[in-house]
Coordinates of C-alpha atoms in Angstrom, one line a residue:
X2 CA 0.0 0.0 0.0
X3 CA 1.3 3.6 -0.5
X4 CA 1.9 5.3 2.9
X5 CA 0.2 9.1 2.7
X6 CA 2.2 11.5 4.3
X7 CA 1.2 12.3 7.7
X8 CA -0.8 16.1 7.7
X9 CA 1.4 18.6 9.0
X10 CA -0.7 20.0 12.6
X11 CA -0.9 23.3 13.2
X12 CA -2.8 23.0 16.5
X13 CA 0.5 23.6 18.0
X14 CA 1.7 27.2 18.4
X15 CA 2.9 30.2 20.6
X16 CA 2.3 33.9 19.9
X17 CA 4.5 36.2 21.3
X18 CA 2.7 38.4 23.1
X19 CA 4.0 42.6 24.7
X20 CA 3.9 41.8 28.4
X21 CA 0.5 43.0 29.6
X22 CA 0.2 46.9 31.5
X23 CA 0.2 46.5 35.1
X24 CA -3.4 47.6 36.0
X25 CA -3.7 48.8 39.7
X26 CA -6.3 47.3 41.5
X27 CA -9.7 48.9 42.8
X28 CA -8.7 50.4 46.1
X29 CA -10.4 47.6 48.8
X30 CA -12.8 49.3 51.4
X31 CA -11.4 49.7 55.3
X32 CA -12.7 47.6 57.6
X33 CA -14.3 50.5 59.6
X34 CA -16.7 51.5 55.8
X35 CA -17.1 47.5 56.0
X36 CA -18.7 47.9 59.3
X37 CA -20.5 51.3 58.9
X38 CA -22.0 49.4 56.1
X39 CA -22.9 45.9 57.4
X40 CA -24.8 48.5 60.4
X41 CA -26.5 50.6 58.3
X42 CA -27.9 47.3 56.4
X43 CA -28.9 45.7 59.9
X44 CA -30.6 48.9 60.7
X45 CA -32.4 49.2 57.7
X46 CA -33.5 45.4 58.2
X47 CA -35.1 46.2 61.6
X48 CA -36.7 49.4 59.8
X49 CA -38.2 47.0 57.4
X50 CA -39.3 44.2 60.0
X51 CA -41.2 46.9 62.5
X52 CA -42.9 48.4 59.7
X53 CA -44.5 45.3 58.7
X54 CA -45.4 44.7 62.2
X55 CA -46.8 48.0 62.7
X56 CA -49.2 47.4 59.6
X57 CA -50.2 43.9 60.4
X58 CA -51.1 44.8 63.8
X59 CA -52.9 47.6 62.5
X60 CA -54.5 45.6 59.4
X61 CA -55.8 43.0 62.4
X62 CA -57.2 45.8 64.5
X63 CA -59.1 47.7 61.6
X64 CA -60.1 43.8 60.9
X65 CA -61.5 43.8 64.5
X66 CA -63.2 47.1 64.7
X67 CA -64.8 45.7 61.0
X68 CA -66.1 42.4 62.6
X69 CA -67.5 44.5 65.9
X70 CA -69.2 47.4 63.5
X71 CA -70.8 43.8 61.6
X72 CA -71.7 42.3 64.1
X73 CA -73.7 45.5 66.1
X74 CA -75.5 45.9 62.7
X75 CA -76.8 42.8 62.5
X76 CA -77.8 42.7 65.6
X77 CA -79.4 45.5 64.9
X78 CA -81.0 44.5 61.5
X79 CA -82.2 41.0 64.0
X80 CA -84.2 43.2 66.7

């Protein structure tokens, strides 16, 4: 049989590349505005929480003064 010659491969390379800039890198928070932050987050958190505990507690009154006012009238609407 006649032997082909084997493909020549060009997967194999190297590029020759400038060496890259030196990019300085963002300037990393202290730990103090780490802090300040990680408190104002927590505060805002227990803003958030008491809010929606101040309108469900007033959501189940109104609910209560609803069911009473109801309740009178058809008592009311019975006698």
């Amino acid at each position: 049989m006649d032997s082909l010659p084997t493909p020549h491969d060009d997967a194999d390379f190297t590029i020759d590349l400038p060496p890259a800039e030196h990019v300085p890198a963002a300037p990393q928070p202290d730990r103090g505005q780490l802090e300040m932050r990680a408190m104002k987050e927590a505060i805002a958190r227990v803003e958030a929480e008491a809010k929606a505990n101040c309108a469900a507690e007033s959501r189940a009154a109104a609910e209560a003064r609803a069911r009473a006012l109801a309740e009178e009238r058809a008592a009311m609407d019975a006698a």
